[in-house]
Amino acid sequence: MSGGLRVAVTGGAGFIGSNLVSWLLRHPAVGRVAVVDDCSTGSTSLLGSDLAQVDFHHGSVLDAGLLDRAMSGADAVVHLAALPSVPRSVADPLASHAANATGTLQVLEAARRAGGPLVVAASSSSVYGAQPRLPKSENNCPMPLSPYAVSKLATEAYLGAYHSCYGLPVLPLRFFNVFGPRQRAGHPYAAVVPAWIDAALDGRPVTVHGDGTQSRDLTCVDTVCQVITTAITDKVASPWPVNLALGTRTSLLDLAGVLGDVLGGPVRLAYTGSRPGDVAHSQADPSRLLGLFPSVRAVPLREGLERTVAWHREQRTPASDRVGGSR
Ligand code: NAD
C-alpha cells in the first residue's frame, strides 16, 4: 500500500481491533495500517490474512520506543489496547491500571512526539457505574464501581487534558457492550455473548449472573468500526467523551430469547450469583454520537447475532473445510 491515510491501531490483534483493521484495510482513503499488540488477550490469528498487510509491532504500549516506531508519520491513532474486563481488574487492579491508564498516557506522549495525529481511544460505559440515570448521558456524573472503570475514566480524562494542554485532536469513545465475530469465549473473562453462544453450541446451559433482568446496550462490532473509520476519514474530534451505542436496551433474558431464535432452539439458563462491580442497567443516550456522526447506521441485534453465530460455527469447522477468511 502507498499514499492515503496512515493509521496506527493499538490492540489491533484483539476482538475489536482485528475487526477494525479489516475495515481500514478495505477503505480506499487508508494507505497504511500499523498494529501494536502484546498478544496478552489478543492473537495474531484473529487478523488472518490481514496480518500480511499490516506493519505488526509485537510488544506493549508501555514501550515508548515501540510506540514511536509504530506511530511514525501516523495521521490517526486508534488506542484499543487494554486489559478489558471488570472481574480481571477486581482480581488484579495494578495490572489493569498499568495497561489501561499508564498505557494511555504512553500513547498520548508518543502522539505528541509523532506530531499530533488524531487519537481515538476506547473508554467504556462502565465509567457510569452506580450512576442511576437512564439513558446514560455524558452529562451525568461518572460513578465508577471497579478498578477497570476507573482506568477507563483516566483514559478519557487524559485525552481531554492532552487536547486542552497540547492541542492534540482526540476522540474518547465510551463503548457499551460490543459483540460480534472474533470475540472469543473459552476463558474466565469472556463476555456474555460469546460465552453464551459457545455454551449453547456445546449444548450446555448458559450462565446468568443475577436474575437476568439486568440490561445492556448491545452494540455490534461493525457499528463500532463504522464510527471509528468515519472519525479517521472525516477527522471527527471531541475533547469530551462520546457514547458509542445507539440507545437500545436488551435484558439478558431477552438476549437469550433472540439467541434461541438465531440458533434455532431455546437456550437453557443456569442462574448464579451477581458479580462484584457489575452494573444493573446500561443504555446510552446517543445524542452526542448522532450529532458528530449523523449518518451512523447501527447493525440490528438479530443481524449482529447471526454474523456472530456464523463465525463461532466456522471456528468449529476444521480449517481444511472452511470457506473464505476469518469473518
Ligand atoms: P481484546 O482483549 O480482544 O483486545 C485488547 C487488545 O489489547 C488485545 O489484543 C491485547 O493483546 C492487547 N493488549 C492488552 N494489553 C496490552 C498492552 N499493554 N500493550 C499492547 N497491547 C495490549 O478486547 P476488546 O473487546 O477488543 O477491547 C478493545 C478495547 O475496547 C479495550 O480498550 C476495551 O477496554 C474497550 N472496550 C471493550 C468493550 C467490549 O464490549 N468489548 C466495551 C467497552 C470498552
Short mmCIF file of C-alpha atoms in Angstrom, two decimals, residues 143-301:
data_model
loop_
_atom_site.label_atom_id
_atom_site.label_comp_id
_atom_site.label_asym_id
_atom_site.label_seq_id
_atom_site.Cartn_x
_atom_site.Cartn_y
_atom_site.Cartn_z
CA MET A 143 -19.58 6.87 39.33
CA PRO A 144 -17.13 4.01 38.59
CA LEU A 145 -17.54 0.79 40.59
CA SER A 146 -14.43 -1.14 39.57
CA PRO A 147 -10.71 -0.56 39.00
CA TYR A 148 -11.36 -1.20 35.28
CA ALA A 149 -13.93 1.62 35.17
CA VAL A 150 -11.51 3.97 36.94
CA SER A 151 -8.79 3.13 34.43
CA LYS A 152 -11.18 3.97 31.57
CA LEU A 153 -12.21 7.24 33.24
CA ALA A 154 -8.49 8.05 33.41
CA THR A 155 -8.17 7.18 29.72
CA GLU A 156 -10.80 9.65 28.60
CA ALA A 157 -9.71 12.32 31.08
CA TYR A 158 -6.12 12.11 29.80
CA LEU A 159 -7.37 12.56 26.23
CA GLY A 160 -9.28 15.68 27.28
CA ALA A 161 -6.24 17.01 29.13
CA TYR A 162 -3.93 16.45 26.14
CA HIS A 163 -6.37 18.36 23.95
CA SER A 164 -6.51 21.18 26.49
CA CYS A 165 -2.77 21.37 27.24
CA TYR A 166 -1.19 20.45 23.89
CA GLY A 167 -3.97 20.96 21.33
CA LEU A 168 -3.98 17.26 20.41
CA PRO A 169 -7.07 16.27 18.39
CA VAL A 170 -8.76 13.50 20.39
CA LEU A 171 -11.90 11.39 20.44
CA PRO A 172 -12.67 9.40 23.61
CA LEU A 173 -15.41 6.89 22.81
CA ARG A 174 -17.41 5.13 25.50
CA PHE A 175 -18.06 1.66 24.13
CA PHE A 176 -21.04 -0.17 25.55
CA ASN A 177 -21.33 -3.99 25.28
CA VAL A 178 -19.68 -4.71 21.95
CA PHE A 179 -20.21 -8.13 20.39
CA GLY A 180 -19.51 -9.77 17.06
CA PRO A 181 -17.28 -12.11 15.10
CA ARG A 182 -13.76 -12.72 16.55
CA GLN A 183 -14.84 -12.18 20.18
CA ARG A 184 -13.66 -15.31 21.83
CA ALA A 185 -15.17 -17.48 24.55
CA GLY A 186 -13.42 -20.21 26.47
CA HIS A 187 -11.62 -18.03 29.04
CA PRO A 188 -12.69 -16.90 32.52
CA TYR A 189 -13.28 -13.28 31.46
CA ALA A 190 -15.32 -13.97 28.33
CA ALA A 191 -18.13 -11.50 27.61
CA VAL A 192 -21.73 -12.65 27.77
CA VAL A 193 -22.49 -13.01 24.03
CA PRO A 194 -19.55 -15.25 23.05
CA ALA A 195 -19.77 -17.21 26.31
CA TRP A 196 -23.45 -17.91 25.70
CA ILE A 197 -23.04 -18.82 22.03
CA ASP A 198 -20.19 -21.17 22.90
CA ALA A 199 -22.21 -22.85 25.64
CA ALA A 200 -25.34 -23.13 23.51
CA LEU A 201 -23.43 -24.63 20.56
CA ASP A 202 -21.96 -27.18 23.00
CA GLY A 203 -25.46 -27.97 24.30
CA ARG A 204 -24.55 -26.58 27.74
CA PRO A 205 -26.79 -24.17 29.74
CA VAL A 206 -25.74 -20.51 29.63
CA THR A 207 -24.71 -18.84 32.89
CA VAL A 208 -26.85 -15.90 34.08
CA HIS A 209 -25.25 -13.81 36.83
CA GLY A 210 -28.14 -12.42 38.91
CA ASP A 211 -31.79 -12.72 37.84
CA GLY A 212 -31.32 -11.92 34.13
CA THR A 213 -33.32 -8.69 34.22
CA GLN A 214 -30.14 -6.58 34.03
CA SER A 215 -29.95 -4.86 30.66
CA ARG A 216 -27.25 -3.84 28.20
CA ASP A 217 -26.96 -1.61 25.12
CA LEU A 218 -25.54 -4.36 22.90
CA THR A 219 -23.53 -2.91 20.02
CA CYS A 220 -22.35 -4.91 17.02
CA VAL A 221 -18.63 -4.51 16.35
CA ASP A 222 -19.38 -3.43 12.78
CA THR A 223 -21.20 -0.36 14.15
CA VAL A 224 -18.12 0.47 16.23
CA CYS A 225 -15.80 0.04 13.23
CA GLN A 226 -18.06 2.19 11.05
CA VAL A 227 -17.90 5.07 13.57
CA ILE A 228 -14.14 4.86 14.11
CA THR A 229 -13.41 4.64 10.38
CA THR A 230 -15.61 7.71 9.76
CA ALA A 231 -13.84 9.57 12.58
CA ILE A 232 -10.49 8.93 10.87
CA THR A 233 -11.54 9.75 7.31
CA ASP A 234 -13.66 12.78 8.27
CA LYS A 235 -11.31 13.91 11.09
CA VAL A 236 -14.00 13.97 13.78
CA ALA A 237 -12.65 15.05 17.20
CA SER A 238 -14.16 15.87 20.58
CA PRO A 239 -12.37 16.60 23.86
CA TRP A 240 -15.46 15.32 25.67
CA PRO A 241 -16.35 11.62 25.85
CA VAL A 242 -18.89 10.31 23.36
CA ASN A 243 -21.16 7.29 23.95
CA LEU A 244 -20.70 4.76 21.16
CA ALA A 245 -24.06 2.98 21.28
CA LEU A 246 -27.45 3.73 19.81
CA GLY A 247 -29.68 3.63 22.90
CA THR A 248 -31.06 0.10 22.72
CA ARG A 249 -31.81 -1.83 25.90
CA THR A 250 -31.80 -5.62 25.95
CA SER A 251 -32.18 -7.65 29.12
CA LEU A 252 -30.19 -10.86 29.42
CA LEU A 253 -33.47 -12.78 29.31
CA ASP A 254 -34.39 -11.00 26.04
CA LEU A 255 -30.92 -11.77 24.67
CA ALA A 256 -31.46 -15.44 25.46
CA GLY A 257 -34.72 -15.32 23.50
CA VAL A 258 -33.21 -13.73 20.36
CA LEU A 259 -30.21 -16.02 20.55
CA GLY A 260 -32.50 -19.03 20.75
CA ASP A 261 -34.26 -17.80 17.57
CA VAL A 262 -30.95 -17.40 15.75
CA LEU A 263 -29.68 -20.82 16.91
CA GLY A 264 -32.96 -22.49 16.04
CA GLY A 265 -33.82 -23.71 19.53
CA PRO A 266 -34.19 -22.33 23.08
CA VAL A 267 -31.08 -21.76 25.17
CA ARG A 268 -31.10 -23.27 28.68
CA LEU A 269 -30.35 -20.84 31.54
CA ALA A 270 -28.31 -21.60 34.68
CA TYR A 271 -28.63 -18.88 37.31
CA THR A 272 -25.76 -17.95 39.61
CA GLY A 273 -24.82 -15.04 41.90
CA SER A 274 -24.22 -11.43 40.77
CA ARG A 275 -20.61 -10.37 40.22
CA PRO A 276 -18.96 -7.53 42.16
CA GLY A 277 -18.52 -4.40 40.04
CA ASP A 278 -21.26 -5.31 37.54
CA VAL A 279 -23.89 -2.63 36.87
CA ALA A 280 -27.63 -3.32 36.72
CA HIS A 281 -28.64 -1.39 33.61
CA SER A 282 -26.75 0.19 30.77
CA GLN A 283 -28.33 2.14 27.92
CA ALA A 284 -26.70 5.00 26.05
CA ASP A 285 -28.08 8.41 25.25
CA PRO A 286 -26.81 8.58 21.65
CA SER A 287 -27.45 12.33 21.12
CA ARG A 288 -23.79 13.38 21.12
CA LEU A 289 -22.81 10.46 18.87
CA LEU A 290 -25.54 11.28 16.35
CA GLY A 291 -24.55 14.96 16.42
CA LEU A 292 -20.98 14.04 15.41
CA PHE A 293 -21.86 11.06 13.16
CA PRO A 294 -25.31 11.77 11.70
CA SER A 295 -25.03 9.02 9.09
CA VAL A 296 -24.18 6.16 11.50
CA ARG A 297 -26.32 3.08 10.85
CA ALA A 298 -26.40 0.54 13.68
CA VAL A 299 -26.41 -3.15 12.85
CA PRO A 300 -29.63 -4.57 14.39
CA LEU A 301 -29.17 -7.06 17.28
#
